[in-house]
mmCIF file of C-alpha atoms and ligand atoms in Angstrom:
data_model
loop_
_atom_site.group_PDB
_atom_site.id
_atom_site.type_symbol
_atom_site.label_atom_id
_atom_site.label_comp_id
_atom_site.label_asym_id
_atom_site.label_seq_id
_atom_site.Cartn_x
_atom_site.Cartn_y
_atom_site.Cartn_z
ATOM 1 C CA UNK A 1 -126.415 -73.429 -20.064
ATOM 2 C CA UNK A 2 -124.513 -74.193 -16.860
ATOM 3 C CA UNK A 3 -125.621 -76.985 -14.554
ATOM 4 C CA UNK A 4 -127.438 -76.168 -11.355
ATOM 5 C CA UNK A 5 -127.117 -77.953 -8.029
ATOM 6 C CA UNK A 6 -130.097 -78.855 -5.898
ATOM 7 C CA UNK A 7 -129.950 -80.246 -2.361
ATOM 8 C CA UNK A 8 -132.724 -82.804 -1.785
ATOM 9 C CA UNK A 9 -132.983 -82.793 2.004
ATOM 10 C CA UNK A 10 -135.198 -85.089 4.054
ATOM 11 C CA UNK A 11 -135.581 -84.987 7.813
ATOM 12 C CA UNK A 12 -136.468 -87.501 10.518
ATOM 13 C CA UNK A 13 -138.287 -90.754 9.784
ATOM 14 C CA UNK A 14 -138.317 -90.167 6.041
ATOM 15 C CA UNK A 15 -135.709 -92.933 5.813
ATOM 16 C CA UNK A 16 -138.628 -95.195 6.811
ATOM 17 C CA UNK A 17 -140.666 -94.424 3.684
ATOM 18 C CA UNK A 18 -142.012 -97.598 2.122
ATOM 19 C CA UNK A 19 -142.805 -99.257 5.428
ATOM 20 C CA UNK A 20 -143.835 -96.213 7.487
ATOM 21 C CA UNK A 21 -147.642 -95.752 7.512
ATOM 22 C CA UNK A 22 -147.922 -96.610 3.762
ATOM 23 C CA UNK A 23 -151.587 -95.515 3.715
ATOM 24 C CA UNK A 24 -150.326 -91.971 4.393
ATOM 25 C CA UNK A 25 -146.880 -91.906 2.782
ATOM 26 C CA UNK A 26 -147.115 -94.513 -0.007
ATOM 27 C CA UNK A 27 -145.143 -97.686 -0.558
ATOM 28 C CA UNK A 28 -142.036 -96.372 -2.315
ATOM 29 C CA UNK A 29 -138.807 -96.047 -0.397
ATOM 30 C CA UNK A 30 -136.733 -92.887 -0.016
ATOM 31 C CA UNK A 31 -134.021 -94.557 -2.123
ATOM 32 C CA UNK A 32 -136.598 -95.008 -4.940
ATOM 33 C CA UNK A 33 -137.641 -91.356 -4.733
ATOM 34 C CA UNK A 34 -134.052 -90.074 -4.548
ATOM 35 C CA UNK A 35 -133.041 -92.180 -7.570
ATOM 36 C CA UNK A 36 -135.918 -90.757 -9.623
ATOM 37 C CA UNK A 37 -135.214 -87.152 -8.634
ATOM 38 C CA UNK A 38 -131.491 -87.514 -9.377
ATOM 39 C CA UNK A 39 -132.378 -88.951 -12.837
ATOM 40 C CA UNK A 40 -134.968 -86.246 -13.467
ATOM 41 C CA UNK A 41 -132.382 -83.594 -12.599
ATOM 42 C CA UNK A 42 -130.117 -84.902 -15.359
ATOM 43 C CA UNK A 43 -132.876 -85.021 -17.988
ATOM 44 C CA UNK A 44 -133.778 -81.422 -18.709
ATOM 45 C CA UNK A 45 -132.378 -77.964 -19.358
ATOM 46 C CA UNK A 46 -130.644 -76.691 -17.397
ATOM 47 C CA UNK A 47 -129.305 -79.977 -16.094
ATOM 48 C CA UNK A 48 -129.575 -80.201 -12.311
ATOM 49 C CA UNK A 49 -127.142 -82.144 -10.144
ATOM 50 C CA UNK A 50 -129.272 -83.371 -7.255
ATOM 51 C CA UNK A 51 -127.514 -84.123 -3.970
ATOM 52 C CA UNK A 52 -129.721 -86.284 -1.721
ATOM 53 C CA UNK A 53 -129.221 -86.125 2.073
ATOM 54 C CA UNK A 54 -131.424 -87.577 4.809
ATOM 55 C CA UNK A 55 -130.898 -87.235 8.547
ATOM 56 C CA UNK A 56 -132.854 -87.933 11.694
ATOM 57 C CA UNK A 57 -130.765 -85.346 13.563
ATOM 58 C CA UNK A 58 -131.573 -81.669 13.875
ATOM 59 C CA UNK A 59 -127.919 -80.578 14.089
ATOM 60 C CA UNK A 60 -126.965 -82.570 10.995
ATOM 61 C CA UNK A 61 -129.798 -80.906 9.082
ATOM 62 C CA UNK A 62 -128.565 -77.474 10.254
ATOM 63 C CA UNK A 63 -124.975 -78.352 9.245
ATOM 64 C CA UNK A 64 -126.120 -79.595 5.831
ATOM 65 C CA UNK A 65 -128.140 -76.421 5.181
ATOM 66 C CA UNK A 66 -125.129 -74.275 6.159
ATOM 67 C CA UNK A 67 -122.675 -76.185 3.940
ATOM 68 C CA UNK A 68 -124.154 -78.075 0.958
ATOM 69 C CA UNK A 69 -127.329 -75.971 1.062
ATOM 70 C CA UNK A 70 -125.516 -72.653 1.105
ATOM 71 C CA UNK A 71 -123.559 -73.594 -2.027
ATOM 72 C CA UNK A 72 -126.578 -74.993 -3.911
ATOM 73 C CA UNK A 73 -128.966 -73.180 -6.271
ATOM 74 C CA UNK A 74 -131.981 -74.518 -4.418
ATOM 75 C CA UNK A 75 -133.086 -76.808 -1.601
ATOM 76 C CA UNK A 76 -136.014 -79.209 -1.774
ATOM 77 C CA UNK A 77 -136.724 -79.799 1.895
ATOM 78 C CA UNK A 78 -139.057 -82.106 3.753
ATOM 79 C CA UNK A 79 -138.179 -81.337 7.388
ATOM 80 C CA UNK A 80 -140.550 -84.053 8.735
ATOM 81 C CA UNK A 81 -141.740 -83.370 12.268
ATOM 82 C CA UNK A 82 -139.117 -80.612 12.698
ATOM 83 C CA UNK A 83 -141.363 -78.553 10.390
ATOM 84 C CA UNK A 84 -143.660 -77.901 13.276
ATOM 85 C CA UNK A 85 -141.224 -76.767 15.968
ATOM 86 C CA UNK A 86 -137.544 -76.475 15.007
ATOM 87 C CA UNK A 87 -136.524 -72.837 15.341
ATOM 88 C CA UNK A 88 -132.899 -73.946 14.800
ATOM 89 C CA UNK A 89 -133.754 -75.288 11.349
ATOM 90 C CA UNK A 90 -135.839 -72.240 10.511
ATOM 91 C CA UNK A 91 -132.912 -69.997 11.507
ATOM 92 C CA UNK A 92 -130.544 -72.071 9.347
ATOM 93 C CA UNK A 93 -132.845 -71.602 6.331
ATOM 94 C CA UNK A 94 -133.118 -67.865 7.067
ATOM 95 C CA UNK A 95 -129.330 -67.545 7.398
ATOM 96 C CA UNK A 96 -128.582 -68.483 3.762
ATOM 97 C CA UNK A 97 -129.640 -66.980 0.443
ATOM 98 C CA UNK A 98 -130.498 -70.292 -1.241
ATOM 99 C CA UNK A 99 -134.246 -70.562 -1.902
ATOM 100 C CA UNK A 100 -136.018 -73.450 -0.168
ATOM 101 C CA UNK A 101 -139.148 -75.268 -1.308
ATOM 102 C CA UNK A 102 -140.782 -77.039 1.620
ATOM 103 C CA UNK A 103 -142.376 -80.346 0.620
ATOM 104 C CA UNK A 104 -144.781 -82.544 2.553
ATOM 105 C CA UNK A 105 -145.904 -85.847 1.124
ATOM 106 C CA UNK A 106 -149.135 -85.880 3.107
ATOM 107 C CA UNK A 107 -151.704 -83.105 3.332
ATOM 108 C CA UNK A 108 -150.712 -81.883 6.778
ATOM 109 C CA UNK A 109 -153.814 -79.666 6.893
ATOM 110 C CA UNK A 110 -156.100 -82.718 6.824
ATOM 111 C CA UNK A 111 -154.249 -84.274 9.739
ATOM 112 C CA UNK A 112 -153.710 -83.535 13.438
ATOM 113 C CA UNK A 113 -153.830 -79.887 14.517
ATOM 114 C CA UNK A 114 -150.132 -79.910 15.519
ATOM 115 C CA UNK A 115 -149.201 -80.550 11.872
ATOM 116 C CA UNK A 116 -151.051 -77.471 10.585
ATOM 117 C CA UNK A 117 -148.358 -75.005 11.577
ATOM 118 C CA UNK A 118 -144.955 -74.766 9.896
ATOM 119 C CA UNK A 119 -142.203 -72.663 11.444
ATOM 120 C CA UNK A 120 -140.251 -73.101 8.179
ATOM 121 C CA UNK A 121 -142.914 -71.755 5.771
ATOM 122 C CA UNK A 122 -142.323 -68.032 6.499
ATOM 123 C CA UNK A 123 -138.667 -68.360 5.454
ATOM 124 C CA UNK A 124 -139.281 -70.705 2.487
ATOM 125 C CA UNK A 125 -139.835 -69.616 -1.125
ATOM 126 C CA UNK A 126 -142.939 -71.811 -1.189
ATOM 127 C CA UNK A 127 -144.575 -74.991 -0.017
ATOM 128 C CA UNK A 128 -145.949 -78.095 -1.771
ATOM 129 C CA UNK A 129 -148.257 -80.097 0.456
ATOM 130 C CA UNK A 130 -150.319 -83.245 0.023
ATOM 131 C CA UNK A 131 -149.355 -84.239 -3.530
ATOM 132 C CA UNK A 132 -147.456 -87.329 -2.439
ATOM 133 C CA UNK A 133 -143.954 -87.886 -3.746
ATOM 134 C CA UNK A 134 -144.847 -85.800 -6.831
ATOM 135 C CA UNK A 135 -144.166 -82.797 -4.603
ATOM 136 C CA UNK A 136 -140.423 -83.444 -4.887
ATOM 137 C CA UNK A 137 -140.637 -83.600 -8.690
ATOM 138 C CA UNK A 138 -142.722 -80.434 -8.908
ATOM 139 C CA UNK A 139 -140.247 -78.611 -6.669
ATOM 140 C CA UNK A 140 -137.368 -79.724 -8.917
ATOM 141 C CA UNK A 141 -139.144 -78.464 -12.046
ATOM 142 C CA UNK A 142 -139.885 -75.150 -10.355
ATOM 143 C CA UNK A 143 -136.190 -74.711 -9.589
ATOM 144 C CA UNK A 144 -135.354 -75.663 -13.187
ATOM 145 C CA UNK A 145 -137.694 -73.021 -14.581
ATOM 146 C CA UNK A 146 -136.337 -70.389 -12.178
ATOM 147 C CA UNK A 147 -132.763 -71.155 -13.216
ATOM 148 C CA UNK A 148 -133.707 -71.095 -16.905
ATOM 149 C CA UNK A 149 -135.287 -67.647 -16.438
ATOM 150 C CA UNK A 150 -132.235 -66.280 -14.687
ATOM 151 C CA UNK A 151 -129.708 -67.802 -17.122
HETATM 152 C C1 DQA B 1 -144.378 -84.933 6.657
HETATM 153 C C2 DQA B 1 -145.487 -84.416 7.570
HETATM 154 C C3 DQA B 1 -144.988 -84.232 8.992
HETATM 155 O O1 DQA B 1 -146.032 -83.779 9.839
HETATM 156 C C4 DQA B 1 -144.469 -85.551 9.540
HETATM 157 O O2 DQA B 1 -143.942 -85.366 10.834
HETATM 158 C C5 DQA B 1 -143.485 -86.205 8.646
HETATM 159 C C6 DQA B 1 -143.735 -86.202 7.205
HETATM 160 C C7 DQA B 1 -144.875 -85.241 5.229
HETATM 161 O O3 DQA B 1 -144.050 -85.406 4.349
HETATM 162 O O4 DQA B 1 -146.088 -85.364 5.013
HETATM 163 O O5 DQA B 1 -142.516 -86.812 9.093
HETATM 164 O O6 DQA B 1 -143.383 -83.919 6.536
#
């Protein structure tokens, strides 16, 4: 079975994982999480080549969705605070055919009101919220099972 390619995209402040509010986001760094997801991609059928990208900049996220994302078989995307208000990022997701799974480490619904709404969710394939960093792994396995079905 052919390999798949998955873009693992993280938005603003997720580069601060490990030291950023560890009671909410845990103590592992983004590099730790990316390493695990890249390794997990390799260890299963079909094999998934995971391309990790993080940016604090809205335009860079849009560019990455339009280029790497457009060519990928799936995007695992934690848009950080842009989730709640970036129409530009929503439009970028809507402009490509690649399915997107939106991931939030924390349960945004238990938190401040402004985190309850996602402008990305209506254009995403689905959402995984509040399961900590496991959300990234679960999203990867969902993409793997989708690709296996369509092979
Ligand atoms: C987050 C939730 C967002 O509200 C917040 O702005 C983040 C992280 C999460 O993973 O729980 O930066 O996306």
